[in-house]
mmCIF file of C-alpha atoms and ligand atoms in Angstrom:
data_model
loop_
_atom_site.group_PDB
_atom_site.id
_atom_site.type_symbol
_atom_site.label_atom_id
_atom_site.label_comp_id
_atom_site.label_asym_id
_atom_site.label_seq_id
_atom_site.Cartn_x
_atom_site.Cartn_y
_atom_site.Cartn_z
ATOM 1 C CA UNK H 101 -17.939 19.242 -22.495
ATOM 2 C CA UNK H 102 -17.796 15.781 -24.287
ATOM 3 C CA UNK H 103 -16.490 12.731 -24.423
ATOM 4 C CA UNK H 104 -13.106 12.357 -25.762
ATOM 5 C CA UNK H 105 -13.847 8.647 -26.843
ATOM 6 C CA UNK H 106 -17.514 9.036 -27.977
ATOM 7 C CA UNK H 107 -18.971 11.867 -27.693
ATOM 8 C CA UNK H 108 -21.914 12.045 -24.988
ATOM 9 C CA UNK H 109 -22.292 14.351 -22.569
ATOM 10 C CA UNK H 110 -19.168 13.237 -20.053
ATOM 11 C CA UNK H 111 -19.474 13.104 -16.385
ATOM 12 C CA UNK H 112 -15.361 12.840 -15.663
ATOM 13 C CA UNK H 113 -12.631 15.654 -16.620
ATOM 14 C CA UNK H 114 -8.699 14.406 -15.865
ATOM 15 C CA UNK H 115 -7.376 17.737 -16.462
ATOM 16 C CA UNK H 116 -4.249 16.778 -16.717
ATOM 17 C CA UNK H 117 -4.522 14.542 -19.483
ATOM 18 C CA UNK H 118 -6.682 16.678 -21.171
ATOM 19 C CA UNK H 119 -9.273 14.762 -21.835
ATOM 20 C CA UNK H 120 -13.241 13.659 -20.650
ATOM 21 C CA UNK H 121 -14.883 10.735 -20.565
ATOM 22 C CA UNK H 122 -18.010 9.487 -20.097
ATOM 23 C CA UNK H 123 -19.179 6.753 -17.027
ATOM 24 C CA UNK H 124 -18.499 4.051 -19.874
ATOM 25 C CA UNK H 125 -15.380 4.617 -21.356
ATOM 26 C CA UNK H 126 -13.458 6.058 -17.893
ATOM 27 C CA UNK H 127 -13.988 3.049 -16.680
ATOM 28 C CA UNK H 128 -12.477 1.808 -19.592
ATOM 29 C CA UNK H 129 -9.850 4.085 -19.442
ATOM 30 C CA UNK H 130 -8.829 2.861 -16.057
ATOM 31 C CA UNK H 131 -8.806 -0.743 -16.445
ATOM 32 C CA UNK H 132 -6.628 0.004 -19.678
ATOM 33 C CA UNK H 133 -4.235 2.609 -18.034
ATOM 34 C CA UNK H 134 -3.705 -0.166 -15.217
ATOM 35 C CA UNK H 135 -2.678 -3.092 -17.723
ATOM 36 C CA UNK H 136 -0.356 -0.875 -19.560
ATOM 37 C CA UNK H 137 1.375 0.209 -15.759
ATOM 38 C CA UNK H 138 1.309 -3.353 -15.079
ATOM 39 C CA UNK H 139 3.295 -4.286 -18.497
ATOM 40 C CA UNK H 140 5.607 -1.283 -18.756
ATOM 41 C CA UNK H 141 6.899 -2.693 -15.165
ATOM 42 C CA UNK H 142 6.306 -6.155 -16.133
ATOM 43 C CA UNK H 143 4.864 -6.172 -12.356
ATOM 44 C CA UNK H 144 3.532 -9.612 -12.981
ATOM 45 C CA UNK H 145 4.443 -12.613 -15.000
ATOM 46 C CA UNK H 146 2.897 -15.411 -15.519
ATOM 47 C CA UNK H 147 3.745 -18.040 -13.071
ATOM 48 C CA UNK H 148 3.553 -15.057 -10.302
ATOM 49 C CA UNK H 149 1.665 -15.859 -6.982
ATOM 50 C CA UNK H 150 -0.462 -12.648 -6.366
ATOM 51 C CA UNK H 151 -1.289 -11.488 -3.189
ATOM 52 C CA UNK H 152 -3.405 -7.443 -2.522
ATOM 53 C CA UNK H 153 -2.974 -5.653 0.297
ATOM 54 C CA UNK H 154 -6.746 -4.792 1.117
ATOM 55 C CA UNK H 155 -7.699 -2.313 3.703
ATOM 56 C CA UNK H 156 -10.766 -1.791 3.087
ATOM 57 C CA UNK H 157 -10.328 1.976 1.651
ATOM 58 C CA UNK H 158 -10.857 2.872 -2.400
ATOM 59 C CA UNK H 159 -7.433 2.563 -3.004
ATOM 60 C CA UNK H 160 -7.007 -0.987 -2.496
ATOM 61 C CA UNK H 161 -10.006 -2.388 -3.109
ATOM 62 C CA UNK H 162 -10.192 -0.635 -7.101
ATOM 63 C CA UNK H 163 -6.973 -2.100 -7.321
ATOM 64 C CA UNK H 164 -8.236 -5.594 -6.244
ATOM 65 C CA UNK H 165 -11.326 -4.856 -8.384
ATOM 66 C CA UNK H 166 -9.144 -3.968 -11.695
ATOM 67 C CA UNK H 167 -6.533 -6.782 -11.513
ATOM 68 C CA UNK H 168 -8.974 -9.063 -10.837
ATOM 69 C CA UNK H 169 -10.613 -7.587 -14.284
ATOM 70 C CA UNK H 170 -7.367 -7.884 -15.704
ATOM 71 C CA UNK H 171 -7.370 -11.694 -14.988
ATOM 72 C CA UNK H 172 -4.800 -11.618 -12.755
ATOM 73 C CA UNK H 173 -6.247 -13.614 -9.689
ATOM 74 C CA UNK H 174 -4.998 -11.835 -6.423
ATOM 75 C CA UNK H 175 -5.566 -12.933 -2.960
ATOM 76 C CA UNK H 176 -6.513 -10.706 -0.138
ATOM 77 C CA UNK H 177 -4.341 -9.601 2.365
ATOM 78 C CA UNK H 178 -6.601 -7.622 5.753
ATOM 79 C CA UNK H 179 -4.453 -6.703 8.477
ATOM 80 C CA UNK H 180 -6.578 -5.500 11.250
ATOM 81 C CA UNK H 181 -4.678 -2.960 13.592
ATOM 82 C CA UNK H 182 -7.182 -2.804 16.720
ATOM 83 C CA UNK H 183 -8.296 0.907 16.237
ATOM 84 C CA UNK H 184 -11.450 0.737 17.751
ATOM 85 C CA UNK H 185 -14.918 1.278 15.250
ATOM 86 C CA UNK H 186 -12.413 2.315 12.229
ATOM 87 C CA UNK H 187 -11.001 -0.927 12.171
ATOM 88 C CA UNK H 188 -14.131 -3.228 12.797
ATOM 89 C CA UNK H 189 -15.577 -1.104 9.967
ATOM 90 C CA UNK H 190 -12.979 -1.476 7.913
ATOM 91 C CA UNK H 191 -12.950 -5.714 8.558
ATOM 92 C CA UNK H 192 -16.334 -5.305 7.550
ATOM 93 C CA UNK H 193 -15.859 -3.328 4.001
ATOM 94 C CA UNK H 194 -13.409 -5.942 3.721
ATOM 95 C CA UNK H 195 -15.323 -8.858 4.218
ATOM 96 C CA UNK H 196 -18.579 -7.860 1.943
ATOM 97 C CA UNK H 197 -16.412 -6.522 -0.873
ATOM 98 C CA UNK H 198 -14.195 -10.069 -0.978
ATOM 99 C CA UNK H 199 -17.707 -11.786 -0.468
ATOM 100 C CA UNK H 200 -19.723 -10.162 -3.425
ATOM 101 C CA UNK H 201 -16.857 -10.434 -5.712
ATOM 102 C CA UNK H 202 -16.063 -14.210 -4.812
ATOM 103 C CA UNK H 203 -12.471 -13.172 -3.997
ATOM 104 C CA UNK H 204 -10.313 -15.194 -1.375
ATOM 105 C CA UNK H 205 -8.918 -13.250 2.087
ATOM 106 C CA UNK H 206 -6.818 -13.909 4.539
ATOM 107 C CA UNK H 207 -7.492 -12.217 7.588
ATOM 108 C CA UNK H 208 -4.583 -10.900 10.523
ATOM 109 C CA UNK H 209 -5.282 -9.050 13.679
ATOM 110 C CA UNK H 210 -2.408 -7.500 14.618
ATOM 111 C CA UNK H 211 -3.616 -8.007 18.460
ATOM 112 C CA UNK H 212 -4.609 -12.017 18.440
ATOM 113 C CA UNK H 213 -1.055 -12.574 16.503
ATOM 114 C CA UNK H 214 1.301 -10.745 18.550
ATOM 115 C CA UNK H 215 -0.729 -9.436 22.044
ATOM 116 C CA UNK H 216 -1.524 -5.545 21.633
ATOM 117 C CA UNK H 217 -3.526 -3.219 18.927
ATOM 118 C CA UNK H 218 -1.486 -0.746 17.302
ATOM 119 C CA UNK H 219 -2.766 1.800 19.658
ATOM 120 C CA UNK H 220 -1.831 -0.293 22.675
ATOM 121 C CA UNK H 221 2.355 -0.551 20.633
ATOM 122 C CA UNK H 222 2.268 3.135 20.452
ATOM 123 C CA UNK H 223 1.540 3.635 24.387
ATOM 124 C CA UNK H 224 3.682 0.819 24.944
ATOM 125 C CA UNK H 225 6.578 1.963 23.171
ATOM 126 C CA UNK H 226 6.149 5.954 23.182
ATOM 127 C CA UNK H 227 6.317 6.082 19.482
ATOM 128 C CA UNK H 228 3.586 7.196 17.194
ATOM 129 C CA UNK H 229 1.267 4.921 16.450
ATOM 130 C CA UNK H 230 2.411 5.628 12.652
ATOM 131 C CA UNK H 231 5.452 3.828 13.159
ATOM 132 C CA UNK H 232 4.702 0.865 14.367
ATOM 133 C CA UNK H 233 1.823 0.408 12.585
ATOM 134 C CA UNK H 234 3.650 1.312 9.158
ATOM 135 C CA UNK H 235 6.601 -1.846 10.781
ATOM 136 C CA UNK H 236 4.174 -4.522 11.092
ATOM 137 C CA UNK H 237 1.932 -3.600 8.064
ATOM 138 C CA UNK H 238 5.204 -3.666 6.357
ATOM 139 C CA UNK H 239 6.110 -7.046 8.086
ATOM 140 C CA UNK H 240 3.167 -8.871 7.420
ATOM 141 C CA UNK H 241 2.727 -8.273 3.921
ATOM 142 C CA UNK H 242 6.308 -10.231 3.595
ATOM 143 C CA UNK H 243 5.836 -12.479 6.137
ATOM 144 C CA UNK H 244 2.251 -14.051 4.853
ATOM 145 C CA UNK H 245 3.553 -14.117 1.208
ATOM 146 C CA UNK H 246 6.768 -15.818 2.190
ATOM 147 C CA UNK H 247 4.651 -18.420 4.518
ATOM 148 C CA UNK H 248 2.166 -18.919 1.882
ATOM 149 C CA UNK H 249 3.969 -18.844 -1.412
ATOM 150 C CA UNK H 250 2.979 -15.697 -2.440
ATOM 151 C CA UNK H 251 6.205 -13.338 -4.641
ATOM 152 C CA UNK H 252 4.691 -10.873 -5.253
ATOM 153 C CA UNK H 253 2.633 -8.364 -3.243
ATOM 154 C CA UNK H 254 0.347 -5.760 -5.030
ATOM 155 C CA UNK H 255 -0.766 -1.615 -3.514
ATOM 156 C CA UNK H 256 -2.909 0.188 -3.776
ATOM 157 C CA UNK H 257 -0.717 3.321 -3.630
ATOM 158 C CA UNK H 258 -1.959 6.559 -5.737
ATOM 159 C CA UNK H 259 -0.390 9.336 -7.370
ATOM 160 C CA UNK H 260 -1.567 11.550 -4.884
ATOM 161 C CA UNK H 261 0.531 8.588 -1.887
ATOM 162 C CA UNK H 262 3.791 9.207 -4.406
ATOM 163 C CA UNK H 263 3.975 12.560 -4.954
ATOM 164 C CA UNK H 264 3.651 13.081 -1.478
ATOM 165 C CA UNK H 265 6.376 10.282 -0.388
ATOM 166 C CA UNK H 266 8.804 11.920 -3.049
ATOM 167 C CA UNK H 267 8.402 15.493 -1.655
ATOM 168 C CA UNK H 268 8.541 13.599 2.163
ATOM 169 C CA UNK H 269 12.082 12.117 0.528
ATOM 170 C CA UNK H 270 13.484 15.060 -1.435
ATOM 171 C CA UNK H 271 12.694 17.552 1.425
ATOM 172 C CA UNK H 272 14.932 16.060 3.852
ATOM 173 C CA UNK H 273 17.156 14.454 1.207
ATOM 174 C CA UNK H 274 16.269 11.045 2.453
ATOM 175 C CA UNK H 275 18.522 9.803 -0.659
ATOM 176 C CA UNK H 276 18.346 5.240 0.831
ATOM 177 C CA UNK H 277 14.630 5.472 -0.025
ATOM 178 C CA UNK H 278 15.344 8.449 -2.757
ATOM 179 C CA UNK H 279 17.105 5.010 -4.219
ATOM 180 C CA UNK H 280 14.298 2.475 -3.377
ATOM 181 C CA UNK H 281 10.837 5.122 -4.282
ATOM 182 C CA UNK H 282 9.494 3.607 -7.134
ATOM 183 C CA UNK H 283 6.223 1.416 -8.536
ATOM 184 C CA UNK H 284 8.147 -1.870 -7.907
ATOM 185 C CA UNK H 285 10.748 -3.172 -6.077
ATOM 186 C CA UNK H 286 12.354 -6.129 -6.978
ATOM 187 C CA UNK H 287 11.982 -9.577 -5.631
ATOM 188 C CA UNK H 288 14.965 -10.840 -3.792
ATOM 189 C CA UNK H 289 15.052 -14.102 -2.016
ATOM 190 C CA UNK H 290 12.800 -13.961 0.887
ATOM 191 C CA UNK H 291 11.236 -9.985 -0.311
ATOM 192 C CA UNK H 292 8.097 -10.758 -2.548
ATOM 193 C CA UNK H 293 8.270 -7.839 -4.927
ATOM 194 C CA UNK H 294 6.339 -5.148 -4.194
ATOM 195 C CA UNK H 295 4.148 -3.562 -7.234
ATOM 196 C CA UNK H 296 2.027 -0.313 -7.175
ATOM 197 C CA UNK H 297 -0.216 -0.909 -10.591
ATOM 198 C CA UNK H 298 -2.427 2.588 -9.547
ATOM 199 C CA UNK H 299 1.077 4.642 -8.692
ATOM 200 C CA UNK H 300 -0.718 7.370 -12.497
ATOM 201 C CA UNK H 301 -4.016 7.564 -10.780
ATOM 202 C CA UNK H 302 -4.153 10.680 -8.995
ATOM 203 C CA UNK H 303 -6.600 10.001 -5.323
ATOM 204 C CA UNK H 304 -9.255 11.877 -6.846
ATOM 205 C CA UNK H 305 -9.372 9.472 -10.196
ATOM 206 C CA UNK H 306 -9.310 6.456 -8.434
ATOM 207 C CA UNK H 307 -12.277 7.535 -6.351
ATOM 208 C CA UNK H 308 -14.277 8.356 -9.284
ATOM 209 C CA UNK H 309 -13.434 4.664 -9.929
ATOM 210 C CA UNK H 310 -14.561 3.784 -7.521
ATOM 211 C CA UNK H 311 -17.992 5.299 -7.582
ATOM 212 C CA UNK H 312 -18.682 4.821 -11.429
ATOM 213 C CA UNK H 313 -17.921 0.937 -10.829
ATOM 214 C CA UNK H 314 -20.381 0.935 -7.740
ATOM 215 C CA UNK H 315 -17.655 -0.196 -5.326
ATOM 216 C CA UNK H 316 -18.095 0.276 -1.455
ATOM 217 C CA UNK H 317 -15.337 1.785 0.799
ATOM 218 C CA UNK H 318 -15.049 2.629 3.832
ATOM 219 C CA UNK H 319 -14.880 6.479 3.616
ATOM 220 C CA UNK H 320 -13.723 7.659 7.107
ATOM 221 C CA UNK H 321 -9.687 7.875 7.405
ATOM 222 C CA UNK H 322 -8.006 6.106 9.550
ATOM 223 C CA UNK H 323 -8.269 8.589 13.526
ATOM 224 C CA UNK H 324 -3.885 8.162 13.326
ATOM 225 C CA UNK H 325 -3.554 10.034 9.780
ATOM 226 C CA UNK H 326 -4.620 13.402 11.152
ATOM 227 C CA UNK H 327 -1.604 15.530 11.451
ATOM 228 C CA UNK H 328 0.290 13.163 9.581
ATOM 229 C CA UNK H 329 3.202 14.917 7.267
ATOM 230 C CA UNK H 330 2.080 13.171 4.395
ATOM 231 C CA UNK H 331 -1.416 14.965 4.624
ATOM 232 C CA UNK H 332 0.023 18.267 4.642
ATOM 233 C CA UNK H 333 2.922 17.615 0.850
ATOM 234 C CA UNK H 334 -0.836 16.263 -0.032
ATOM 235 C CA UNK H 335 -2.069 19.180 0.136
ATOM 236 C CA UNK H 336 0.501 21.507 -0.421
ATOM 237 C CA UNK H 337 0.784 19.629 -3.812
ATOM 238 C CA UNK H 338 -2.470 19.739 -4.314
ATOM 239 C CA UNK H 339 -2.670 23.648 -4.333
ATOM 240 C CA UNK H 340 0.537 23.774 -6.721
ATOM 241 C CA UNK H 341 -2.168 21.361 -9.218
ATOM 242 C CA UNK H 342 -4.583 23.323 -8.885
ATOM 243 C CA UNK H 343 -3.358 26.385 -10.419
ATOM 244 C CA UNK H 344 -0.686 24.083 -12.718
ATOM 245 C CA UNK H 345 -2.561 20.746 -13.124
ATOM 246 C CA UNK H 346 -0.426 18.023 -14.294
ATOM 247 C CA UNK H 347 2.208 18.489 -11.595
ATOM 248 C CA UNK H 348 2.307 15.747 -9.429
ATOM 249 C CA UNK H 349 2.394 13.418 -12.749
ATOM 250 C CA UNK H 350 5.430 15.315 -14.051
ATOM 251 C CA UNK H 351 7.163 15.932 -10.125
ATOM 252 C CA UNK H 352 6.814 11.703 -9.826
ATOM 253 C CA UNK H 353 7.262 11.091 -13.180
ATOM 254 C CA UNK H 354 10.663 13.204 -14.010
ATOM 255 C CA UNK H 355 11.936 11.794 -11.357
ATOM 256 C CA UNK H 356 11.947 8.329 -11.894
ATOM 257 C CA UNK H 357 13.316 8.702 -15.619
ATOM 258 C CA UNK H 358 15.286 11.246 -14.849
ATOM 259 C CA UNK H 359 16.900 11.887 -11.740
ATOM 260 C CA UNK H 360 16.900 8.601 -9.837
ATOM 261 C CA UNK H 361 18.737 6.469 -12.825
ATOM 262 C CA UNK H 362 21.768 8.864 -12.323
ATOM 263 C CA UNK H 363 21.133 8.236 -8.152
ATOM 264 C CA UNK H 364 21.512 4.994 -8.643
ATOM 265 C CA UNK H 365 24.833 5.278 -11.035
ATOM 266 C CA UNK H 366 26.322 7.361 -8.640
ATOM 267 C CA UNK H 367 26.061 5.137 -5.932
ATOM 268 C CA UNK H 368 28.572 4.087 -3.998
ATOM 269 C CA UNK H 369 26.679 1.978 -1.354
ATOM 270 C CA UNK H 370 26.898 -1.843 -2.426
ATOM 271 C CA UNK H 371 23.401 -3.804 -2.023
ATOM 272 C CA UNK H 372 23.233 -4.633 1.965
ATOM 273 C CA UNK H 373 23.701 -8.926 3.127
ATOM 274 C CA UNK H 374 20.567 -10.130 3.637
ATOM 275 C CA UNK H 375 20.549 -12.261 6.647
ATOM 276 C CA UNK H 376 17.413 -13.821 8.599
ATOM 277 C CA UNK H 377 16.146 -12.585 12.018
ATOM 278 C CA UNK H 378 17.104 -15.171 14.935
ATOM 279 C CA UNK H 379 13.941 -14.640 16.222
ATOM 280 C CA UNK H 380 11.594 -14.702 13.905
ATOM 281 C CA UNK H 381 13.441 -16.000 10.490
ATOM 282 C CA UNK H 382 12.528 -13.505 8.337
ATOM 283 C CA UNK H 383 14.980 -11.846 5.466
ATOM 284 C CA UNK H 384 16.294 -8.283 7.215
ATOM 285 C CA UNK H 385 19.526 -7.203 7.373
ATOM 286 C CA UNK H 386 20.878 -7.190 11.398
ATOM 287 C CA UNK H 387 20.711 -10.134 13.622
ATOM 288 C CA UNK H 388 16.516 -9.755 14.911
ATOM 289 C CA UNK H 389 14.745 -8.001 12.692
ATOM 290 C CA UNK H 390 13.157 -4.700 13.236
ATOM 291 C CA UNK H 391 9.549 -5.655 13.976
ATOM 292 C CA UNK H 392 11.157 -8.351 16.572
ATOM 293 C CA UNK H 393 12.708 -5.727 18.605
ATOM 294 C CA UNK H 394 9.869 -3.094 18.098
ATOM 295 C CA UNK H 395 7.465 -5.957 19.582
ATOM 296 C CA UNK H 396 10.716 -7.089 22.330
ATOM 297 C CA UNK H 397 10.826 -3.070 23.715
ATOM 298 C CA UNK H 398 7.037 -3.428 23.420
ATOM 299 C CA UNK H 399 6.567 -6.450 25.978
ATOM 300 C CA UNK H 400 9.059 -5.632 27.964
ATOM 301 C CA UNK H 401 7.460 -1.963 28.219
ATOM 302 C CA UNK H 402 3.874 -3.342 28.722
ATOM 303 C CA UNK H 403 4.703 -5.927 31.798
ATOM 304 C CA UNK H 404 6.869 -3.064 33.469
ATOM 305 C CA UNK H 405 3.261 -0.931 33.366
ATOM 306 C CA UNK H 406 1.421 -4.307 33.980
ATOM 307 C CA UNK H 407 -0.466 -3.827 30.381
ATOM 308 C CA UNK H 408 0.344 -7.663 29.591
ATOM 309 C CA UNK H 409 0.805 -10.490 32.599
ATOM 310 C CA UNK H 410 4.997 -11.046 33.709
ATOM 311 C CA UNK H 411 5.551 -14.535 31.799
ATOM 312 C CA UNK H 412 3.952 -12.847 28.206
ATOM 313 C CA UNK H 413 6.107 -13.292 25.525
ATOM 314 C CA UNK H 414 6.353 -12.366 22.319
ATOM 315 C CA UNK H 415 5.616 -14.839 19.705
ATOM 316 C CA UNK H 416 6.896 -13.195 16.324
ATOM 317 C CA UNK H 417 4.011 -15.870 14.393
ATOM 318 C CA UNK H 418 0.605 -14.027 12.792
ATOM 319 C CA UNK H 419 -2.212 -16.666 13.073
ATOM 320 C CA UNK H 420 -4.153 -16.134 9.882
ATOM 321 C CA UNK H 421 -7.471 -16.636 9.212
ATOM 322 C CA UNK H 422 -9.022 -17.804 5.344
ATOM 323 C CA UNK H 423 -11.774 -17.041 4.871
ATOM 324 C CA UNK H 424 -12.265 -18.273 0.776
ATOM 325 C CA UNK H 425 -15.183 -17.044 -1.820
ATOM 326 C CA UNK H 426 -17.007 -20.467 -1.205
ATOM 327 C CA UNK H 427 -17.328 -19.602 3.001
ATOM 328 C CA UNK H 428 -17.861 -15.817 2.580
HETATM 329 S S1 LIG B 536 -3.585 3.186 9.359
HETATM 330 FE FE1 LIG B 536 -1.755 2.947 10.548
HETATM 331 FE FE2 LIG B 536 -2.300 4.210 8.444
HETATM 332 FE FE3 LIG B 536 -3.568 4.805 10.582
HETATM 333 S S2 LIG B 536 -2.262 4.178 12.335
HETATM 334 FE FE4 LIG B 536 -1.512 5.734 11.053
HETATM 335 S S3 LIG B 536 -0.170 4.089 9.571
HETATM 336 S S4 LIG B 536 -2.983 6.238 10.051
HETATM 337 S S5 LIG B 536 -2.360 4.463 6.222
HETATM 338 ZN ZN1 LIG B 537 -17.980 7.778 -23.896
HETATM 339 ZN ZN1 LIG B 538 12.057 -10.941 13.099
#
């Protein structure tokens, strides 16, 4: 197999595109495609201030690296979830990456900010770790963005993530989620624009880029990911992809192009009015936001079970640590 650009021996094959590349041209192709995604959806405008959510995994570190190669200055946001060694190693990897590339990083520790780690929150609420974790991460991304003056939050979601989410939403006909799904969620007052510049690359392609660009990332998965429905959807899509290369891409892209606009045209739902949460001041639809409700409930139950002192009260203000490029 030869590189489609220069004819040298190819190192990576992108079967769904019928192309193969040497190391240099794969990296070039990857960066160019990311730029194309950003431009096509007008994800980033010149005056924007960018926050990149960085977990320490391949997707987020590749995203952060490619954004800076494209000339976008993105500050990283790492959320410490308190999931044992997995979280400790995630922070180490992220800090090392930021220091090596001279990038600014903000770290928020969930336990330091809100009083419980994600596993403790799950025990207190009796809900799966991922449900509280997902909610707290979304909350913190937006909250930190608003408090610190960022209007765009970039995440490293790839094609596998997006196709799996689509399959999950279609399987259950989650119309609200289907209408919102996409590479960009528009900015609204108090809500940062959410962008996913890597949404057209498969997980394998992102991993190949990380490897060829020498990015060291955390390989280990969160222990709570095991058994997650998203993994089952990914597995099913991978089986289809092996038999029919390009399936994931067609499934997602054609949905976004043909089905979503029709869904939106026929939607009778008026855009929900947004207001400020009485507890934390963040934008929400009800009187108190879902994040404050979840943590208030967790505190009440944790106090009953003596996991927290009786006078403990939930304070929704996150505590930020700024690791600037000059002091890693
Ligand atoms: S980090 Fe959090 Fe994920 Fe771990 S607890 Fe679940 S949601 S699996 S991306
Ligand atoms: Zn080449
Ligand atoms: Zn709130």
